[in-house]
Short mmCIF file of C-alpha atoms and ligand atoms in Angstrom, two decimals:
data_model
loop_
_atom_site.label_atom_id
_atom_site.label_comp_id
_atom_site.label_asym_id
_atom_site.label_seq_id
_atom_site.Cartn_x
_atom_site.Cartn_y
_atom_site.Cartn_z
CA UNK Z 1 112.72 109.42 91.99
CA UNK Z 2 111.28 107.00 94.59
CA UNK Z 3 107.55 106.22 94.52
CA UNK Z 4 105.41 107.74 97.29
CA UNK Z 5 104.32 105.34 100.06
CA UNK Z 6 101.16 103.37 99.35
CA UNK Z 7 100.19 103.78 102.98
CA UNK Z 8 101.20 106.55 105.29
CA UNK Z 9 100.09 106.75 108.93
CA UNK Z 10 100.76 109.79 111.10
CA UNK Z 11 100.15 110.19 114.81
CA UNK Z 12 97.34 107.63 114.87
CA UNK Z 13 95.58 107.41 118.21
CA UNK Z 14 92.70 105.17 119.21
CA UNK Z 15 90.74 105.64 122.42
CA UNK Z 16 88.04 103.28 123.68
CA UNK Z 17 85.39 104.47 126.08
CA UNK Z 18 84.70 101.66 128.55
CA UNK Z 19 82.75 101.50 131.85
CA UNK Z 20 86.15 101.37 133.58
CA UNK Z 21 87.36 104.51 131.81
CA UNK Z 22 89.36 105.47 128.75
CA UNK Z 23 91.63 102.85 127.09
CA UNK Z 24 94.32 104.43 124.94
CA UNK Z 25 95.01 101.49 122.60
CA UNK Z 26 97.02 103.27 119.88
CA UNK Z 27 99.21 106.07 121.19
CA UNK Z 28 100.65 107.85 118.18
CA UNK Z 29 101.53 105.37 115.42
CA UNK Z 30 103.70 106.64 112.56
CA UNK Z 31 104.27 104.31 109.62
CA UNK Z 32 105.08 104.39 105.89
CA UNK Z 33 104.63 101.35 103.67
CA UNK Z 34 106.09 101.39 100.16
CA UNK Z 35 104.31 99.75 97.23
CA UNK Z 36 105.25 96.08 96.89
CA UNK Z 37 106.96 95.70 100.24
CA UNK Z 38 106.16 93.24 103.00
CA UNK Z 39 106.25 94.82 106.43
CA UNK Z 40 106.14 92.58 109.48
CA UNK Z 41 104.58 93.94 112.68
CA UNK Z 42 105.60 92.28 115.94
CA UNK Z 43 104.86 92.91 119.58
CA UNK Z 44 103.43 91.35 122.72
CA UNK Z 45 99.77 90.48 123.11
CA UNK Z 46 97.64 93.59 123.64
CA UNK Z 47 100.14 96.07 122.16
CA UNK Z 48 97.65 97.14 119.46
CA UNK Z 49 98.61 95.11 116.37
CA UNK Z 50 95.05 94.06 115.47
CA UNK Z 51 93.61 97.48 116.26
CA UNK Z 52 96.20 99.04 113.96
CA UNK Z 53 95.30 96.70 111.06
CA UNK Z 54 91.56 97.22 111.61
CA UNK Z 55 92.11 100.99 111.67
CA UNK Z 56 93.82 100.85 108.28
CA UNK Z 57 90.53 99.54 106.86
CA UNK Z 58 88.48 102.04 108.85
CA UNK Z 59 87.02 99.27 111.02
CA UNK Z 60 86.34 100.65 114.48
CA UNK Z 61 84.12 99.53 117.35
CA UNK Z 62 81.32 101.93 118.32
CA UNK Z 63 83.18 102.77 121.51
CA UNK Z 64 86.36 103.67 119.60
CA UNK Z 65 87.51 107.18 118.76
CA UNK Z 66 90.32 107.35 116.20
CA UNK Z 67 92.38 110.46 115.43
CA UNK Z 68 95.38 111.16 113.23
CA UNK Z 69 95.95 110.55 109.53
CA UNK Z 70 95.86 107.30 107.53
CA UNK Z 71 96.65 108.06 103.90
CA UNK Z 72 96.01 105.16 101.55
CA UNK Z 73 96.41 105.77 97.82
CA UNK Z 74 95.48 109.42 98.14
CA UNK Z 75 92.55 109.20 100.62
CA UNK Z 76 92.46 109.73 104.37
CA UNK Z 77 90.79 106.63 105.85
CA UNK Z 78 89.98 108.42 109.13
CA UNK Z 79 87.91 111.01 107.21
CA UNK Z 80 86.39 108.71 104.55
CA UNK Z 81 82.59 108.38 104.29
CA UNK Z 82 81.00 104.97 105.00
CA UNK Z 83 80.46 104.64 101.24
CA UNK Z 84 84.11 105.36 100.43
CA UNK Z 85 85.18 102.85 103.10
CA UNK Z 86 82.89 100.20 101.62
CA UNK Z 87 84.54 100.72 98.26
CA UNK Z 88 87.99 100.42 99.81
CA UNK Z 89 87.47 97.34 101.96
CA UNK Z 90 87.81 94.07 100.19
CA UNK Z 91 88.36 95.90 96.92
CA UNK Z 92 91.64 97.79 97.42
CA UNK Z 93 92.57 96.67 100.94
CA UNK Z 94 91.84 93.12 102.04
CA UNK Z 95 92.32 91.33 105.33
CA UNK Z 96 93.26 87.78 106.25
CA UNK Z 97 92.17 87.08 109.82
CA UNK Z 98 93.99 84.91 112.33
CA UNK Z 99 91.34 82.25 112.64
CA UNK Z 100 89.99 81.14 109.26
CA UNK Z 101 86.86 79.70 110.91
CA UNK Z 102 85.77 83.17 112.05
CA UNK Z 103 86.37 84.58 108.56
CA UNK Z 104 84.26 81.88 106.88
CA UNK Z 105 80.51 81.45 107.22
CA UNK Z 106 79.91 77.81 108.26
CA UNK Z 107 76.49 77.79 106.52
CA UNK Z 108 77.67 78.82 103.05
CA UNK Z 109 79.64 76.81 100.50
CA UNK Z 110 83.19 77.87 99.65
CA UNK Z 111 81.95 78.74 96.15
CA UNK Z 112 79.28 81.11 97.44
CA UNK Z 113 81.75 82.82 99.79
CA UNK Z 114 84.37 83.19 97.08
CA UNK Z 115 81.99 84.63 94.51
CA UNK Z 116 80.16 87.09 96.80
CA UNK Z 117 82.99 89.66 96.89
CA UNK Z 118 83.58 89.75 93.15
CA UNK Z 119 79.86 89.90 92.36
CA UNK Z 120 79.41 92.78 94.78
CA UNK Z 121 82.56 94.81 94.03
CA UNK Z 122 83.25 93.96 90.41
CA UNK Z 123 79.60 93.48 89.30
CA UNK Z 124 80.42 90.18 87.63
CA UNK Z 125 77.81 87.72 86.38
CA UNK Z 126 77.41 84.38 88.18
CA UNK Z 127 79.42 82.59 85.47
CA UNK Z 128 82.25 85.15 85.52
CA UNK Z 129 82.40 85.03 89.31
CA UNK Z 130 82.54 81.22 89.26
CA UNK Z 131 85.41 81.29 86.77
CA UNK Z 132 87.22 83.79 88.99
CA UNK Z 133 86.63 81.58 92.06
CA UNK Z 134 88.23 78.61 90.26
CA UNK Z 135 91.15 80.78 89.16
CA UNK Z 136 91.64 81.91 92.77
CA UNK Z 137 91.59 78.36 94.14
CA UNK Z 138 94.25 77.42 91.59
CA UNK Z 139 96.30 80.50 92.58
CA UNK Z 140 96.36 79.34 96.22
CA UNK Z 141 97.16 75.77 95.10
CA UNK Z 142 94.01 74.14 96.41
CA UNK Z 143 93.55 70.86 94.58
CA UNK Z 144 90.23 69.64 93.21
CA UNK Z 145 88.92 73.18 92.84
CA UNK Z 146 85.55 72.24 91.28
CA UNK Z 147 84.68 70.05 94.28
CA UNK Z 148 85.94 72.65 96.79
CA UNK Z 149 83.40 75.14 95.48
CA UNK Z 150 80.57 72.83 96.59
CA UNK Z 151 82.06 72.07 100.01
CA UNK Z 152 81.40 73.77 103.36
CA UNK Z 153 84.22 75.13 105.56
CA UNK Z 154 84.03 72.23 108.07
CA UNK Z 155 84.82 69.78 105.28
CA UNK Z 156 88.30 71.30 104.79
CA UNK Z 157 91.44 71.08 106.93
CA UNK Z 158 92.78 74.16 108.74
CA UNK Z 159 95.47 74.72 106.12
CA UNK Z 160 92.94 74.41 103.28
CA UNK Z 161 90.60 76.87 105.00
CA UNK Z 162 93.44 79.35 105.36
CA UNK Z 163 94.11 79.01 101.62
CA UNK Z 164 90.42 79.72 100.96
CA UNK Z 165 90.55 82.80 103.20
CA UNK Z 166 93.61 84.05 101.32
CA UNK Z 167 91.82 83.38 98.01
CA UNK Z 168 88.82 85.39 99.27
CA UNK Z 169 91.08 88.27 100.25
CA UNK Z 170 92.65 88.26 96.78
CA UNK Z 171 89.33 88.01 94.94
CA UNK Z 172 89.12 91.68 93.90
CA UNK Z 173 92.84 92.08 93.25
CA UNK Z 174 93.61 94.32 96.24
CA UNK Z 175 96.76 96.42 96.37
CA UNK Z 176 97.24 96.01 100.12
CA UNK Z 177 96.86 92.73 102.00
CA UNK Z 178 96.59 92.89 105.78
CA UNK Z 179 97.35 89.54 107.38
CA UNK Z 180 96.68 89.23 111.12
CA UNK Z 181 98.57 86.21 112.48
CA UNK Z 182 97.68 84.18 109.38
CA UNK Z 183 99.63 81.12 110.46
CA UNK Z 184 99.22 81.05 114.24
CA UNK Z 185 96.53 78.36 114.25
CA UNK Z 186 98.48 76.06 111.91
CA UNK Z 187 101.12 73.42 112.52
CA UNK Z 188 104.67 74.24 111.43
CA UNK Z 189 104.56 72.34 108.13
CA UNK Z 190 101.33 73.99 107.01
CA UNK Z 191 102.60 77.32 108.35
CA UNK Z 192 105.66 77.04 106.09
CA UNK Z 193 103.40 76.27 103.10
CA UNK Z 194 101.18 79.29 103.78
CA UNK Z 195 104.21 81.57 104.15
CA UNK Z 196 105.60 80.25 100.87
CA UNK Z 197 102.22 80.95 99.29
CA UNK Z 198 102.21 84.54 100.57
CA UNK Z 199 105.70 85.06 99.14
CA UNK Z 200 104.62 83.64 95.79
CA UNK Z 201 101.39 85.68 95.61
CA UNK Z 202 103.25 88.83 96.53
CA UNK Z 203 105.71 88.35 93.66
CA UNK Z 204 103.02 87.30 91.21
CA UNK Z 205 100.46 90.02 91.93
CA UNK Z 206 102.77 92.79 93.16
CA UNK Z 207 100.94 92.83 96.49
CA UNK Z 208 101.93 95.07 99.37
CA UNK Z 209 101.62 93.07 102.59
CA UNK Z 210 101.37 93.99 106.25
CA UNK Z 211 101.87 90.86 108.29
CA UNK Z 212 101.15 90.80 112.01
CA UNK Z 213 102.68 88.04 114.09
CA UNK Z 214 104.19 87.45 117.49
CA UNK Z 215 106.71 85.10 115.86
CA UNK Z 216 109.97 86.68 114.71
CA UNK Z 217 110.73 83.51 112.75
CA UNK Z 218 107.67 84.15 110.57
CA UNK Z 219 108.78 87.74 109.99
CA UNK Z 220 112.26 86.56 109.07
CA UNK Z 221 110.80 84.25 106.41
CA UNK Z 222 108.63 86.75 104.55
CA UNK Z 223 109.18 90.39 105.51
CA UNK Z 224 111.62 92.96 104.10
CA UNK Z 225 111.15 95.38 106.96
CA UNK Z 226 109.86 95.08 110.47
CA UNK Z 227 107.99 97.40 112.82
CA UNK Z 228 108.15 96.59 116.53
CA UNK Z 229 105.13 97.72 118.56
CA UNK Z 230 105.01 98.34 122.26
CA UNK Z 231 102.03 99.69 124.22
CA UNK Z 232 100.24 101.19 121.22
CA UNK Z 233 103.26 102.71 119.48
CA UNK Z 234 105.89 101.68 116.97
CA UNK Z 235 109.14 101.77 118.88
CA UNK Z 236 111.50 100.50 116.19
CA UNK Z 237 111.27 100.28 112.44
CA UNK Z 238 113.85 99.14 109.90
CA UNK Z 239 115.05 96.33 107.66
CA UNK Z 240 115.21 92.82 109.10
CA UNK Z 241 119.00 93.11 109.34
CA UNK Z 242 118.73 96.50 111.13
CA UNK Z 243 116.24 95.39 113.73
CA UNK Z 244 117.47 91.86 114.34
CA UNK Z 245 121.22 92.30 114.18
CA UNK Z 246 121.59 95.88 115.42
CA UNK Z 247 118.45 96.63 117.47
CA UNK Z 248 118.17 100.26 118.55
CA UNK Z 249 115.38 99.81 121.10
CA UNK Z 250 115.85 97.69 124.26
CA UNK Z 251 112.43 96.10 123.73
CA UNK Z 252 113.34 94.94 120.21
CA UNK Z 253 116.57 93.52 121.61
CA UNK Z 254 114.70 91.73 124.39
CA UNK Z 255 112.18 90.32 121.89
CA UNK Z 256 114.97 88.96 119.76
CA UNK Z 257 116.65 87.31 122.72
CA UNK Z 258 113.30 85.84 123.76
CA UNK Z 259 112.59 84.41 120.32
CA UNK Z 260 113.12 80.65 120.10
CA UNK Z 261 112.82 80.63 116.32
CA UNK Z 262 115.65 83.07 115.77
CA UNK Z 263 118.15 82.18 118.41
CA UNK Z 264 117.86 78.61 119.66
CA UNK Z 265 119.18 77.29 116.37
CA UNK Z 266 122.35 79.26 117.08
CA UNK Z 267 122.50 77.87 120.60
CA UNK Z 268 121.74 81.21 122.23
CA UNK Z 269 120.23 81.33 125.69
CA UNK Z 270 116.54 82.25 125.72
CA UNK Z 271 115.69 85.20 127.94
CA UNK Z 272 112.14 85.99 129.08
CA UNK Z 273 111.29 89.70 129.19
CA UNK Z 274 110.78 90.46 132.89
CA UNK Z 275 107.74 92.48 133.97
CA UNK Z 276 104.44 93.19 132.24
CA UNK Z 277 103.41 95.63 129.52
CA UNK Z 278 101.63 98.72 130.88
CA UNK Z 279 97.88 98.90 131.43
CA UNK Z 280 96.55 101.01 128.55
CA UNK Z 281 93.63 102.08 130.74
CA UNK Z 282 96.09 104.05 132.91
CA UNK Z 283 97.95 107.18 131.78
CA UNK Z 284 101.54 106.42 130.74
CA UNK Z 285 104.23 108.89 131.68
CA UNK Z 286 107.60 108.87 129.94
CA UNK Z 287 108.71 105.83 127.95
CA UNK Z 288 106.18 102.99 128.27
CA UNK Z 289 109.01 100.42 128.34
CA UNK Z 290 110.97 102.19 131.10
CA UNK Z 291 109.73 100.02 134.01
CA UNK Z 292 111.13 96.91 132.25
CA UNK Z 293 114.23 98.49 130.78
CA UNK Z 294 117.78 97.93 132.00
CA UNK Z 295 118.98 101.17 130.34
CA UNK Z 296 116.33 103.31 132.09
CA UNK Z 297 117.38 106.73 133.39
CA UNK Z 298 115.43 109.54 135.06
CA UNK Z 299 114.68 111.11 131.68
CA UNK Z 300 112.93 107.93 130.48
CA UNK Z 301 110.50 108.17 133.38
CA UNK Z 302 109.59 111.78 132.54
CA UNK Z 303 109.67 112.11 128.74
CA UNK Z 304 108.35 109.95 125.94
CA UNK Z 305 111.05 109.46 123.27
CA UNK Z 306 109.98 110.21 119.67
CA UNK Z 307 110.66 107.76 116.84
CA UNK Z 308 113.91 109.11 115.37
CA UNK Z 309 116.26 107.87 112.66
CA UNK Z 310 119.35 106.08 113.98
CA UNK Z 311 120.67 105.27 110.49
CA UNK Z 312 119.23 105.52 107.00
CA UNK Z 313 115.76 103.89 107.04
CA UNK Z 314 116.17 102.62 110.62
CA UNK Z 315 114.32 104.44 113.42
CA UNK Z 316 113.84 103.88 117.10
CA UNK Z 317 112.05 105.63 119.96
CA UNK Z 318 114.68 105.44 122.68
CA UNK Z 319 116.96 107.95 124.39
CA UNK Z 320 119.67 105.28 124.67
CA UNK Z 321 119.80 103.83 121.14
CA UNK Z 322 123.41 104.90 120.82
CA UNK Z 323 124.42 103.05 123.94
CA UNK Z 324 122.59 99.92 122.78
CA UNK Z 325 124.21 99.95 119.37
CA UNK Z 326 127.67 100.88 120.67
CA UNK Z 327 127.88 99.19 124.07
CA UNK Z 328 131.54 100.21 124.52
CA UNK Z 329 130.58 103.87 124.68
CA UNK Z 330 130.28 105.38 128.15
CA UNK Z 331 126.67 105.12 129.43
CA UNK Z 332 124.30 108.01 129.69
CA UNK Z 333 124.61 109.36 133.18
CA UNK Z 334 121.37 111.38 133.35
N1 LIG Q 1 86.43 97.18 122.25
C1 LIG Q 1 87.45 97.44 123.06
N2 LIG Q 1 87.28 98.15 124.21
C2 LIG Q 1 88.33 98.45 125.02
N3 LIG Q 1 89.59 98.10 124.78
C3 LIG Q 1 89.84 97.40 123.67
C4 LIG Q 1 88.79 97.04 122.74
N4 LIG Q 1 89.34 96.35 121.72
C5 LIG Q 1 90.66 96.28 121.99
N5 LIG Q 1 90.96 96.91 123.15
C6 LIG Q 1 92.28 97.04 123.78
O1 LIG Q 1 93.18 97.53 122.79
C7 LIG Q 1 94.47 97.01 123.03
C8 LIG Q 1 95.05 96.49 121.77
O2 LIG Q 1 94.34 95.32 121.37
P1 LIG Q 1 94.77 94.46 120.09
O3 LIG Q 1 93.70 93.46 119.90
O4 LIG Q 1 95.06 95.37 118.97
O5 LIG Q 1 96.10 93.77 120.59
P2 LIG Q 1 97.05 92.77 119.79
O6 LIG Q 1 98.41 93.37 119.77
O7 LIG Q 1 96.44 92.43 118.49
O8 LIG Q 1 97.08 91.50 120.76
P3 LIG Q 1 97.13 89.92 120.37
O9 LIG Q 1 98.57 89.62 120.05
O10 LIG Q 1 96.72 89.25 121.65
O11 LIG Q 1 96.18 89.65 119.26
C9 LIG Q 1 94.34 95.94 124.13
O12 LIG Q 1 94.82 96.47 125.32
C10 LIG Q 1 92.85 95.68 124.18
O13 LIG Q 1 92.46 95.35 125.47
MG1 LIG Q 2 95.65 90.68 117.67
#
């Protein structure tokens, strides 16, 4: 019998009330994440990746109204009390933010920041927390751990700070690690080291990881499965091989063709995706990708396609998946 998902999201919507009107940032996200897997989430800027991760921890702006279901280890995050959320965040679900400088307090030593979480959540003594902090710095391969504890964030390089942020996230042995563009601010060599570290920590601690990035090359290095987001929805979901070699949504195909990291090495021509993503402050009719889609038909402009399975474990929200996967078939003439 297969284990139930660790995280299960159904029809998640997120509306923001702004002076300019309603912004519909998440428009019905469905997602299952199995224990121990690494799921990569890709999509253009503004498609809702960060809002999705924040929602999984129950972190919403005052102007935000979430609805839908987020089941994590038996609780519904959208219905959880502030107290239950406090117990979940940092303890069972932890987040690594894109910019380590914003995640670290410039006025506190690394030691203080590393020990705070364990003292608060695990009620450890100062000595126990210090021992745990050293253990964590060793786990993320930061040399000279004793000295690092006394240093301030500005005394470390960007790569070292990102290791500290990852150590902080791991402090209370979370089951789920949410990583929002954890390598974007780093040069390629350090990026490769951090990705190797995530792979190692995942294997060592049995972590489940959700990794947000705009870089398909990063996904290809660490993820087992990938979810492609477009305009607040997941439009394709499957294994790396499914989504990258047999995409079933025209946006996923366009992303792949536009990805330098995946295709230039093979000499493929890089194609920009023409047009702009839709304005989430305006109502969207039909498929949100239709205005940019070469397979668009009248139906796409009227109806929004549901995420449906195209093969075992591979789903896409497109009326023309068949045509994309089997280009020799006659086109849809609607
Ligand atoms: N407080 C807010 N009020 C109104 N709209 C918001 C607010 N926060 C986010 N949004 C909108 O929600 C949408 C999703 O934002 P989000 O930050 O999740 O995008 P993203 O995919 O993470 O983009 P990026 O790749 O640039 O980080 C955007 O259109 C953004 O403008
Ligand atoms: Mg973001």
